[in-house]
PDB file of C-alpha atoms in Angstrom:
ATOM      1  CA  MET U   1       0.413   0.113  -0.055  1.00  0.00           C
ATOM      2  CA  SER U   2       1.477   3.655  -1.037  1.00  0.00           C
ATOM      3  CA  GLN U   3       1.941   6.539   1.656  1.00  0.00           C
ATOM      4  CA  MET U   4      -1.059   8.351   1.321  1.00  0.00           C
ATOM      5  CA  ARG U   5      -0.804  12.431   0.479  1.00  0.00           C
ATOM      6  CA  TYR U   6      -2.408  14.577   2.386  1.00  0.00           C
ATOM      7  CA  ILE U   7      -2.990  18.251   0.312  1.00  0.00           C
ATOM      8  CA  VAL U   8      -2.305  21.571   2.259  1.00  0.00           C
ATOM      9  CA  GLY U   9      -4.259  24.715   0.574  1.00  0.00           C
ATOM     10  CA  TYR U  10      -1.096  27.128   1.566  1.00  0.00           C
ATOM     11  CA  THR U  11      -1.336  30.856   0.872  1.00  0.00           C
ATOM     12  CA  ASP U  12       1.171  32.758   3.390  1.00  0.00           C
ATOM     13  CA  THR U  13      -1.881  34.265   5.575  1.00  0.00           C
ATOM     14  CA  PRO U  14      -2.781  32.921   9.373  1.00  0.00           C
ATOM     15  CA  ALA U  15      -5.954  30.696   7.269  1.00  0.00           C
ATOM     16  CA  GLY U  16      -2.563  29.073   5.360  1.00  0.00           C
ATOM     17  CA  ALA U  17      -0.977  28.845   9.388  1.00  0.00           C
ATOM     18  CA  ASP U  18      -3.974  27.017  10.189  1.00  0.00           C
ATOM     19  CA  ALA U  19      -4.141  24.909   7.900  1.00  0.00           C
ATOM     20  CA  LEU U  20      -0.702  24.067   8.078  1.00  0.00           C
ATOM     21  CA  ALA U  21      -0.909  23.109  11.738  1.00  0.00           C
ATOM     22  CA  LEU U  22      -3.840  20.454  10.964  1.00  0.00           C
ATOM     23  CA  GLY U  23      -1.926  18.881   7.743  1.00  0.00           C
ATOM     24  CA  VAL U  24       1.361  18.436  10.272  1.00  0.00           C
ATOM     25  CA  ARG U  25      -0.320  17.175  13.248  1.00  0.00           C
ATOM     26  CA  LEU U  26      -2.968  14.345  10.394  1.00  0.00           C
ATOM     27  CA  ALA U  27       0.545  13.762   8.599  1.00  0.00           C
ATOM     28  CA  ARG U  28       2.257  12.424  11.462  1.00  0.00           C
ATOM     29  CA  SER U  29      -0.023  10.518  13.496  1.00  0.00           C
ATOM     30  CA  MET U  30      -0.750   8.696   9.813  1.00  0.00           C
ATOM     31  CA  ASP U  31       2.431   8.698   9.081  1.00  0.00           C
ATOM     32  CA  ALA U  32       1.149  10.887   5.195  1.00  0.00           C
ATOM     33  CA  THR U  33       3.314  11.959   2.438  1.00  0.00           C
ATOM     34  CA  LEU U  34       2.134  16.140   3.392  1.00  0.00           C
ATOM     35  CA  ASP U  35       2.064  17.879  -0.283  1.00  0.00           C
ATOM     36  CA  ILE U  36       1.805  21.951   0.459  1.00  0.00           C
ATOM     37  CA  VAL U  37       0.387  23.608  -2.589  1.00  0.00           C
ATOM     38  CA  THR U  38      -0.400  26.974  -3.467  1.00  0.00           C
ATOM     39  CA  VAL U  39      -2.491  28.289  -6.594  1.00  0.00           C
ATOM     40  CA  LEU U  40      -1.428  30.903  -8.766  1.00  0.00           C
ATOM     41  CA  ARG U  41      -4.410  31.524 -11.575  1.00  0.00           C
ATOM     42  CA  SER U  42      -4.000  30.627 -14.560  1.00  0.00           C
ATOM     43  CA  GLU U  43      -1.928  32.150 -16.869  1.00  0.00           C
ATOM     44  CA  ALA U  44      -4.526  31.418 -20.294  1.00  0.00           C
ATOM     45  CA  ARG U  45      -5.393  35.093 -20.486  1.00  0.00           C
ATOM     46  CA  PRO U  46      -7.745  36.789 -23.114  1.00  0.00           C
ATOM     47  CA  THR U  47      -5.638  37.726 -26.161  1.00  0.00           C
ATOM     48  CA  LEU U  48      -6.769  41.449 -26.103  1.00  0.00           C
ATOM     49  CA  VAL U  49      -4.986  41.463 -22.583  1.00  0.00           C
ATOM     50  CA  PRO U  50      -1.387  41.272 -22.323  1.00  0.00           C
ATOM     51  CA  SER U  51       0.471  39.153 -20.314  1.00  0.00           C
ATOM     52  CA  ASP U  52       2.964  40.819 -17.930  1.00  0.00           C
ATOM     53  CA  ALA U  53       6.132  38.187 -17.931  1.00  0.00           C
ATOM     54  CA  GLY U  54       7.941  40.183 -15.118  1.00  0.00           C
ATOM     55  CA  TYR U  55       4.770  39.491 -13.055  1.00  0.00           C
ATOM     56  CA  GLU U  56       4.529  36.420 -13.496  1.00  0.00           C
ATOM     57  CA  ARG U  57       7.588  36.016 -12.733  1.00  0.00           C
ATOM     58  CA  PHE U  58       7.420  37.842  -9.645  1.00  0.00           C
ATOM     59  CA  LEU U  59       3.839  35.687  -8.846  1.00  0.00           C
ATOM     60  CA  HIS U  60       5.865  32.773  -8.950  1.00  0.00           C
ATOM     61  CA  GLU U  61       8.964  33.943  -7.207  1.00  0.00           C
ATOM     62  CA  THR U  62       6.478  35.094  -4.026  1.00  0.00           C
ATOM     63  CA  ALA U  63       4.974  31.474  -4.295  1.00  0.00           C
ATOM     64  CA  GLN U  64       8.258  29.582  -3.645  1.00  0.00           C
ATOM     65  CA  GLY U  65       9.291  31.934  -1.083  1.00  0.00           C
ATOM     66  CA  TRP U  66       5.764  30.480   1.192  1.00  0.00           C
ATOM     67  CA  LEU U  67       6.829  27.276   0.319  1.00  0.00           C
ATOM     68  CA  LYS U  68       9.914  27.738   1.387  1.00  0.00           C
ATOM     69  CA  ASP U  69       8.875  29.202   4.465  1.00  0.00           C
ATOM     70  CA  ALA U  70       6.044  27.141   5.074  1.00  0.00           C
ATOM     71  CA  ALA U  71       8.833  23.813   5.116  1.00  0.00           C
ATOM     72  CA  ALA U  72      10.849  25.274   7.192  1.00  0.00           C
ATOM     73  CA  VAL U  73       7.817  25.115  10.357  1.00  0.00           C
ATOM     74  CA  VAL U  74       7.094  20.981   9.051  1.00  0.00           C
ATOM     75  CA  PRO U  75       9.118  19.233  11.565  1.00  0.00           C
ATOM     76  CA  ARG U  76      11.646  17.332  10.331  1.00  0.00           C
ATOM     77  CA  ASP U  77       9.394  13.711  10.419  1.00  0.00           C
ATOM     78  CA  VAL U  78       6.991  14.637   8.791  1.00  0.00           C
ATOM     79  CA  PRO U  79       8.066  14.443   4.657  1.00  0.00           C
ATOM     80  CA  SER U  80       6.759  17.198   2.448  1.00  0.00           C
ATOM     81  CA  GLU U  81       6.898  18.885  -0.885  1.00  0.00           C
ATOM     82  CA  GLY U  82       6.132  21.508  -2.082  1.00  0.00           C
ATOM     83  CA  HIS U  83       4.117  22.330  -5.646  1.00  0.00           C
ATOM     84  CA  ILE U  84       3.243  25.302  -7.477  1.00  0.00           C
ATOM     85  CA  VAL U  85       0.479  25.398  -9.780  1.00  0.00           C
ATOM     86  CA  TYR U  86      -1.928  27.066 -11.840  1.00  0.00           C
ATOM     87  CA  ALA U  87      -5.922  27.373 -12.079  1.00  0.00           C
ATOM     88  CA  GLU U  88      -8.640  29.061 -12.986  1.00  0.00           C
ATOM     89  CA  SER U  89      -9.422  28.869  -9.105  1.00  0.00           C
ATOM     90  CA  PHE U  90      -7.444  28.486  -5.661  1.00  0.00           C
ATOM     91  CA  ALA U  91      -9.800  25.143  -5.128  1.00  0.00           C
ATOM     92  CA  ARG U  92      -9.970  24.317  -8.810  1.00  0.00           C
ATOM     93  CA  GLY U  93      -5.714  23.879  -8.133  1.00  0.00           C
ATOM     94  CA  LEU U  94      -6.655  22.063  -5.111  1.00  0.00           C
ATOM     95  CA  LEU U  95      -8.857  19.282  -6.258  1.00  0.00           C
ATOM     96  CA  ASP U  96      -6.728  18.974  -9.250  1.00  0.00           C
ATOM     97  CA  VAL U  97      -3.460  18.515  -7.511  1.00  0.00           C
ATOM     98  CA  SER U  98      -5.410  15.829  -5.132  1.00  0.00           C
ATOM     99  CA  ARG U  99      -6.036  13.936  -8.746  1.00  0.00           C
ATOM    100  CA  ASP U 100      -3.119  13.961  -9.855  1.00  0.00           C
ATOM    101  CA  LEU U 101      -1.183  13.172  -6.325  1.00  0.00           C
ATOM    102  CA  GLU U 102      -3.855  10.834  -5.795  1.00  0.00           C
ATOM    103  CA  GLY U 103      -4.162  12.189  -2.074  1.00  0.00           C
ATOM    104  CA  SER U 104      -6.745  11.161   0.701  1.00  0.00           C
ATOM    105  CA  MET U 105      -6.738  14.246   2.051  1.00  0.00           C
ATOM    106  CA  ILE U 106      -7.925  18.178   1.123  1.00  0.00           C
ATOM    107  CA  ILE U 107      -6.936  20.574   3.966  1.00  0.00           C
ATOM    108  CA  VAL U 108      -7.534  23.983   4.057  1.00  0.00           C
ATOM    109  CA  GLY U 109      -7.766  26.429   6.818  1.00  0.00           C
ATOM    110  CA  ALA U 110     -10.927  28.056   7.737  1.00  0.00           C
ATOM    111  CA  ALA U 111     -12.069  32.123   6.636  1.00  0.00           C
ATOM    112  CA  ARG U 112     -10.954  35.091   8.672  1.00  0.00           C
ATOM    113  CA  GLY U 113     -14.452  36.621  10.649  1.00  0.00           C
ATOM    114  CA  GLY U 114     -15.723  34.227  12.641  1.00  0.00           C
ATOM    115  CA  LEU U 115     -14.775  33.732  16.395  1.00  0.00           C
ATOM    116  CA  LEU U 116     -11.539  32.271  17.683  1.00  0.00           C
ATOM    117  CA  GLY U 117     -11.129  28.138  17.438  1.00  0.00           C
ATOM    118  CA  ARG U 118     -13.785  27.988  15.600  1.00  0.00           C
ATOM    119  CA  ALA U 119     -14.939  27.806  11.505  1.00  0.00           C
ATOM    120  CA  THR U 120     -16.153  29.544   9.206  1.00  0.00           C
ATOM    121  CA  VAL U 121     -16.506  29.029   5.616  1.00  0.00           C
ATOM    122  CA  GLY U 122     -15.059  31.286   2.679  1.00  0.00           C
ATOM    123  CA  SER U 123     -14.924  30.704  -0.505  1.00  0.00           C
ATOM    124  CA  VAL U 124     -12.219  27.514  -1.094  1.00  0.00           C
ATOM    125  CA  ALA U 125     -13.461  25.859   0.986  1.00  0.00           C
ATOM    126  CA  SER U 126     -17.329  26.152   0.366  1.00  0.00           C
ATOM    127  CA  ALA U 127     -15.902  25.332  -3.356  1.00  0.00           C
ATOM    128  CA  LEU U 128     -14.576  22.287  -1.816  1.00  0.00           C
ATOM    129  CA  LEU U 129     -16.926  20.969   1.037  1.00  0.00           C
ATOM    130  CA  HIS U 130     -19.412  20.846  -2.602  1.00  0.00           C
ATOM    131  CA  SER U 131     -17.807  18.803  -5.245  1.00  0.00           C
ATOM    132  CA  ALA U 132     -14.494  17.380  -3.940  1.00  0.00           C
ATOM    133  CA  VAL U 133     -14.250  13.181  -4.449  1.00  0.00           C
ATOM    134  CA  VAL U 134     -11.867  12.801  -0.972  1.00  0.00           C
ATOM    135  CA  PRO U 135     -11.933  13.933   2.348  1.00  0.00           C
ATOM    136  CA  VAL U 136     -11.936  17.731   2.827  1.00  0.00           C
ATOM    137  CA  ALA U 137     -10.357  18.782   7.068  1.00  0.00           C
ATOM    138  CA  LEU U 138     -11.409  22.245   8.141  1.00  0.00           C
ATOM    139  CA  ALA U 139      -9.283  23.826  10.130  1.00  0.00           C
ATOM    140  CA  PRO U 140     -10.852  26.056  12.835  1.00  0.00           C
ATOM    141  CA  GLU U 141      -9.295  29.805  13.283  1.00  0.00           C
ATOM    142  CA  GLY U 142      -6.412  30.306  15.682  1.00  0.00           C
ATOM    143  CA  SER U 143      -4.433  26.713  15.031  1.00  0.00           C
ATOM    144  CA  GLY U 144      -2.019  27.889  13.089  1.00  0.00           C
ATOM    145  CA  SER U 145       0.569  28.778  16.257  1.00  0.00           C
ATOM    146  CA  THR U 146       0.365  24.726  16.981  1.00  0.00           C
ATOM    147  CA  VAL U 147       2.674  23.636  13.872  1.00  0.00           C
ATOM    148  CA  GLY U 148       4.562  20.564  15.526  1.00  0.00           C
ATOM    149  CA  LEU U 149       3.195  20.429  18.799  1.00  0.00           C
ATOM    150  CA  ASN U 150       0.347  17.349  19.565  1.00  0.00           C
ATOM    151  CA  ASP U 151      -0.518  14.659  17.995  1.00  0.00           C
ATOM    152  CA  VAL U 152      -4.313  13.758  16.759  1.00  0.00           C
ATOM    153  CA  THR U 153      -5.167  12.257  20.254  1.00  0.00           C
ATOM    154  CA  ARG U 154      -9.212  11.362  19.403  1.00  0.00           C
ATOM    155  CA  ILE U 155     -11.823  10.883  15.753  1.00  0.00           C
ATOM    156  CA  THR U 156     -15.477  11.515  17.408  1.00  0.00           C
ATOM    157  CA  CYS U 157     -17.650  10.004  14.308  1.00  0.00           C
ATOM    158  CA  ALA U 158     -20.681  11.841  14.058  1.00  0.00           C
ATOM    159  CA  ILE U 159     -23.548   9.566  12.447  1.00  0.00           C
ATOM    160  CA  GLY U 160     -26.833   9.970  11.715  1.00  0.00           C
ATOM    161  CA  THR U 161     -30.025   7.635  12.410  1.00  0.00           C
ATOM    162  CA  ARG U 162     -29.232   4.793   9.510  1.00  0.00           C
ATOM    163  CA  ALA U 163     -27.843   2.181   9.898  1.00  0.00           C
ATOM    164  CA  GLY U 164     -25.458   0.486   7.917  1.00  0.00           C
ATOM    165  CA  ALA U 165     -22.470   0.031   6.190  1.00  0.00           C
ATOM    166  CA  SER U 166     -20.630   3.888   5.865  1.00  0.00           C
ATOM    167  CA  GLU U 167     -17.867   5.274   3.860  1.00  0.00           C
ATOM    168  CA  LEU U 168     -18.013   8.013   6.615  1.00  0.00           C
ATOM    169  CA  LEU U 169     -17.426   5.500   9.736  1.00  0.00           C
ATOM    170  CA  ASP U 170     -14.827   3.357   7.506  1.00  0.00           C
ATOM    171  CA  ALA U 171     -12.752   6.185   7.446  1.00  0.00           C
ATOM    172  CA  ALA U 172     -12.916   7.659  11.023  1.00  0.00           C
ATOM    173  CA  VAL U 173     -11.472   3.687  12.085  1.00  0.00           C
ATOM    174  CA  LEU U 174      -8.968   3.669   9.334  1.00  0.00           C
ATOM    175  CA  VAL U 175      -7.976   7.107  10.595  1.00  0.00           C
ATOM    176  CA  ALA U 176      -8.019   6.254  14.746  1.00  0.00           C
ATOM    177  CA  ARG U 177      -7.029   2.628  14.110  1.00  0.00           C
ATOM    178  CA  ALA U 178      -3.915   4.297  12.315  1.00  0.00           C
ATOM    179  CA  ALA U 179      -3.513   7.266  14.160  1.00  0.00           C
ATOM    180  CA  HIS U 180      -3.657   4.434  17.536  1.00  0.00           C
ATOM    181  CA  VAL U 181      -6.030   6.705  19.707  1.00  0.00           C
ATOM    182  CA  PRO U 182      -9.212   5.829  20.768  1.00  0.00           C
ATOM    183  CA  LEU U 183     -12.727   6.079  18.487  1.00  0.00           C
ATOM    184  CA  ARG U 184     -15.967   8.344  20.004  1.00  0.00           C
ATOM    185  CA  LEU U 185     -19.673   7.715  18.485  1.00  0.00           C
ATOM    186  CA  ILE U 186     -21.110  10.864  18.672  1.00  0.00           C
ATOM    187  CA  SER U 187     -25.363  11.252  17.843  1.00  0.00           C
ATOM    188  CA  LEU U 188     -27.133  14.479  17.729  1.00  0.00           C
ATOM    189  CA  VAL U 189     -30.533  14.121  18.919  1.00  0.00           C
ATOM    190  CA  THR U 190     -32.167  18.050  18.195  1.00  0.00           C
ATOM    191  CA  LEU U 191     -35.146  18.649  17.767  1.00  0.00           C
ATOM    192  CA  ASP U 192     -35.008  21.304  16.610  1.00  0.00           C
ATOM    193  CA  MET U 193     -37.678  23.496  18.727  1.00  0.00           C
ATOM    194  CA  HIS U 194     -36.568  27.332  19.939  1.00  0.00           C
ATOM    195  CA  ASP U 195     -38.500  26.979  23.813  1.00  0.00           C
ATOM    196  CA  MET U 196     -37.893  24.735  26.511  1.00  0.00           C
ATOM    197  CA  THR U 197     -41.100  22.953  26.333  1.00  0.00           C
ATOM    198  CA  THR U 198     -40.434  20.297  24.575  1.00  0.00           C
ATOM    199  CA  PRO U 199     -42.491  16.677  25.631  1.00  0.00           C
ATOM    200  CA  PRO U 200     -40.728  14.326  27.891  1.00  0.00           C
ATOM    201  CA  ASP U 201     -41.825  11.326  25.905  1.00  0.00           C
ATOM    202  CA  VAL U 202     -40.688  13.005  22.705  1.00  0.00           C
ATOM    203  CA  ALA U 203     -37.500  13.617  23.610  1.00  0.00           C
ATOM    204  CA  GLU U 204     -37.229  10.463  25.025  1.00  0.00           C
ATOM    205  CA  ARG U 205     -37.996   8.015  22.041  1.00  0.00           C
ATOM    206  CA  ALA U 206     -35.559  10.794  20.247  1.00  0.00           C
ATOM    207  CA  ALA U 207     -32.356   9.564  22.691  1.00  0.00           C
ATOM    208  CA  THR U 208     -33.614   5.661  22.889  1.00  0.00           C
ATOM    209  CA  HIS U 209     -33.195   5.790  18.579  1.00  0.00           C
ATOM    210  CA  ALA U 210     -30.494   7.149  18.561  1.00  0.00           C
ATOM    211  CA  GLU U 211     -28.712   4.895  21.209  1.00  0.00           C
ATOM    212  CA  GLN U 212     -29.784   1.942  19.116  1.00  0.00           C
ATOM    213  CA  VAL U 213     -28.072   2.941  15.936  1.00  0.00           C
ATOM    214  CA  LEU U 214     -24.943   4.079  17.839  1.00  0.00           C
ATOM    215  CA  ALA U 215     -24.640   0.613  19.893  1.00  0.00           C
ATOM    216  CA  TYR U 216     -25.339  -1.218  16.570  1.00  0.00           C
ATOM    217  CA  ALA U 217     -22.396   0.878  15.013  1.00  0.00           C
ATOM    218  CA  ALA U 218     -20.108  -0.003  17.891  1.00  0.00           C
ATOM    219  CA  GLU U 219     -21.362  -3.767  17.482  1.00  0.00           C
ATOM    220  CA  HIS U 220     -19.911  -3.949  14.532  1.00  0.00           C
ATOM    221  CA  LEU U 221     -16.560  -2.445  14.824  1.00  0.00           C
ATOM    222  CA  PRO U 222     -13.318  -4.060  14.947  1.00  0.00           C
ATOM    223  CA  LYS U 223     -13.175  -5.654  18.741  1.00  0.00           C
ATOM    224  CA  ASP U 224      -9.398  -4.463  18.752  1.00  0.00           C
ATOM    225  CA  LEU U 225     -10.208  -0.367  18.851  1.00  0.00           C
ATOM    226  CA  ASP U 226     -11.366   1.750  21.860  1.00  0.00           C
ATOM    227  CA  VAL U 227     -14.586   2.707  21.204  1.00  0.00           C
ATOM    228  CA  ALA U 228     -16.615   5.167  22.838  1.00  0.00           C
ATOM    229  CA  VAL U 229     -20.595   6.076  22.466  1.00  0.00           C
ATOM    230  CA  LEU U 230     -22.422   9.088  23.511  1.00  0.00           C
ATOM    231  CA  THR U 231     -26.180  11.044  22.637  1.00  0.00           C
ATOM    232  CA  ALA U 232     -26.320  14.321  23.164  1.00  0.00           C
ATOM    233  CA  SER U 233     -29.354  16.240  23.129  1.00  0.00           C
ATOM    234  CA  GLY U 234     -30.193  19.267  22.147  1.00  0.00           C
ATOM    235  CA  ASN U 235     -33.472  21.760  20.856  1.00  0.00           C
ATOM    236  CA  ARG U 236     -30.899  23.130  18.482  1.00  0.00           C
ATOM    237  CA  VAL U 237     -27.720  21.153  16.795  1.00  0.00           C
ATOM    238  CA  GLU U 238     -25.631  23.918  18.163  1.00  0.00           C
ATOM    239  CA  ASP U 239     -27.027  23.403  21.751  1.00  0.00           C
ATOM    240  CA  ALA U 240     -26.146  19.900  21.732  1.00  0.00           C
ATOM    241  CA  ILE U 241     -23.327  20.658  20.422  1.00  0.00           C
ATOM    242  CA  THR U 242     -21.963  22.931  23.010  1.00  0.00           C
ATOM    243  CA  HIS U 243     -22.896  20.037  25.195  1.00  0.00           C
ATOM    244  CA  VAL U 244     -19.932  17.942  24.575  1.00  0.00           C
ATOM    245  CA  ASP U 245     -16.490  17.841  25.954  1.00  0.00           C
ATOM    246  CA  TRP U 246     -14.082  18.287  23.364  1.00  0.00           C
ATOM    247  CA  GLU U 247     -10.194  17.213  23.591  1.00  0.00           C
ATOM    248  CA  PRO U 248      -8.019  20.419  21.855  1.00  0.00           C
ATOM    249  CA  GLU U 249      -5.926  17.402  19.587  1.00  0.00           C
ATOM    250  CA  GLU U 250      -9.530  15.956  18.353  1.00  0.00           C
ATOM    251  CA  LEU U 251     -10.915  15.419  15.069  1.00  0.00           C
ATOM    252  CA  VAL U 252     -14.567  15.426  14.210  1.00  0.00           C
ATOM    253  CA  PHE U 253     -15.325  13.444  11.031  1.00  0.00           C
ATOM    254  CA  VAL U 254     -19.222  13.844   9.334  1.00  0.00           C
ATOM    255  CA  GLY U 255     -20.374  12.377   6.649  1.00  0.00           C
ATOM    256  CA  SER U 256     -22.519  14.291   3.702  1.00  0.00           C
ATOM    257  CA  SER U 257     -26.055  15.527   3.099  1.00  0.00           C
ATOM    258  CA  ARG U 258     -27.825  13.250   0.562  1.00  0.00           C
ATOM    259  CA  LEU U 259     -27.509  15.819  -1.869  1.00  0.00           C
ATOM    260  CA  ALA U 260     -24.288  14.450  -3.128  1.00  0.00           C
ATOM    261  CA  LYS U 261     -23.579  12.489  -5.547  1.00  0.00           C
ATOM    262  CA  PRO U 262     -22.009   9.593  -5.351  1.00  0.00           C
ATOM    263  CA  ARG U 263     -18.636   9.694  -3.869  1.00  0.00           C
ATOM    264  CA  HIS U 264     -18.931  13.021  -4.033  1.00  0.00           C
ATOM    265  CA  ILE U 265     -18.826  15.507  -0.958  1.00  0.00           C
ATOM    266  CA  PHE U 266     -22.130  17.591  -0.375  1.00  0.00           C
ATOM    267  CA  LEU U 267     -21.812  20.157   3.275  1.00  0.00           C
ATOM    268  CA  GLY U 268     -24.943  19.440   4.288  1.00  0.00           C
ATOM    269  CA  THR U 269     -27.209  21.613   6.738  1.00  0.00           C
ATOM    270  CA  THR U 270     -26.227  19.642  10.229  1.00  0.00           C
ATOM    271  CA  ALA U 271     -23.007  19.379   9.249  1.00  0.00           C
ATOM    272  CA  ALA U 272     -22.799  23.332   8.625  1.00  0.00           C
ATOM    273  CA  LYS U 273     -24.719  23.876  12.230  1.00  0.00           C
ATOM    274  CA  MET U 274     -21.551  21.479  14.176  1.00  0.00           C
ATOM    275  CA  LEU U 275     -18.721  23.109  11.906  1.00  0.00           C
ATOM    276  CA  ARG U 276     -20.238  26.872  13.298  1.00  0.00           C
ATOM    277  CA  GLU U 277     -20.084  25.653  17.296  1.00  0.00           C
ATOM    278  CA  LEU U 278     -17.262  23.176  16.695  1.00  0.00           C
ATOM    279  CA  PRO U 279     -14.151  24.079  18.131  1.00  0.00           C
ATOM    280  CA  VAL U 280     -11.980  21.381  17.245  1.00  0.00           C
ATOM    281  CA  PRO U 281     -11.771  20.657  12.912  1.00  0.00           C
ATOM    282  CA  MET U 282     -14.153  18.506  11.105  1.00  0.00           C
ATOM    283  CA  VAL U 283     -13.888  16.012   8.213  1.00  0.00           C
ATOM    284  CA  VAL U 284     -15.782  15.906   5.665  1.00  0.00           C
ATOM    285  CA  VAL U 285     -16.593  12.232   4.284  1.00  0.00           C
ATOM    286  CA  PRO U 286     -17.418  12.136   0.616  1.00  0.00           C
ATOM    287  CA  ARG U 287     -21.285  10.309   0.349  1.00  0.00           C
ATOM    288  CA  ASP U 288     -21.379   6.946  -0.708  1.00  0.00           C
ATOM    289  CA  SER U 289     -23.650   4.960   1.826  1.00  0.00           C
ATOM    290  CA  VAL U 290     -26.978   4.880   3.866  1.00  0.00           C
ATOM    291  CA  LEU U 291     -25.285   6.066   7.145  1.00  0.00           C
ATOM    292  CA  THR U 292     -24.697   9.852   7.108  1.00  0.00           C
ATOM    293  CA  ILE U 293     -25.501  12.836   9.263  1.00  0.00           C
ATOM    294  CA  GLU U 294     -29.253  13.668   9.164  1.00  0.00           C
ATOM    295  CA  ASP U 295     -30.479  16.415   7.163  1.00  0.00           C
TER     296      ASP U 295
END
């Protein structure tokens, strides 16, 4: 089996530093190669717009400097390569590189302007989260100061209410076993109500059903894996997330919406709500199963 390759979308910005820090953590934990990618706009131009060779050279040299600086902060025990690619957009470039290098995951930083330690989806992440064919990891804002400090400590897999084989669960199990860390299964029982008058029997039925699904999934996981099961309740997804304890170096795996094409990512409404409150990185897995985050 060839070594996995993780694609990091990098610019000399705080978001680029966040992506790089998460990429290092993942690559070290999974014994993967880190491909640090800077995307420049394509040199293809309309014929009426003359190309400025000097400016193009300046951009290329600037990108080379960024990659050199990024490589300097990557720990020596993490193999890495830098790449400059030309594409019509940053997201398109990352998708192309992921295809060409047979990448196992694409990693990007959150947009600026959100709460510190939380992820805000910008244009690049949004494009990836609605079109990629490999998992996409989004690093929370402000996490760039942790390059090389800590490995992944736990994998949390947020599963929906339909039991069955799952690429989502498979991906979470793969990472947990490779990183030698525990796996936590979590179901978010939310009733989409904004008051505190939820009938007790309704809440109890929802919690019981979620626990049954989680128990079924736990029974079918490898016996050598340390597995914990948790049901988090709340009137809203955001409330349920805030009631869960999170380790600083853990990752949360979620599935794609049922609107996604097979083997493609499409960020669903539930996952998007989770993303706004999660203090840890989220990894969205392409849809190809019946066990996914419910919208």
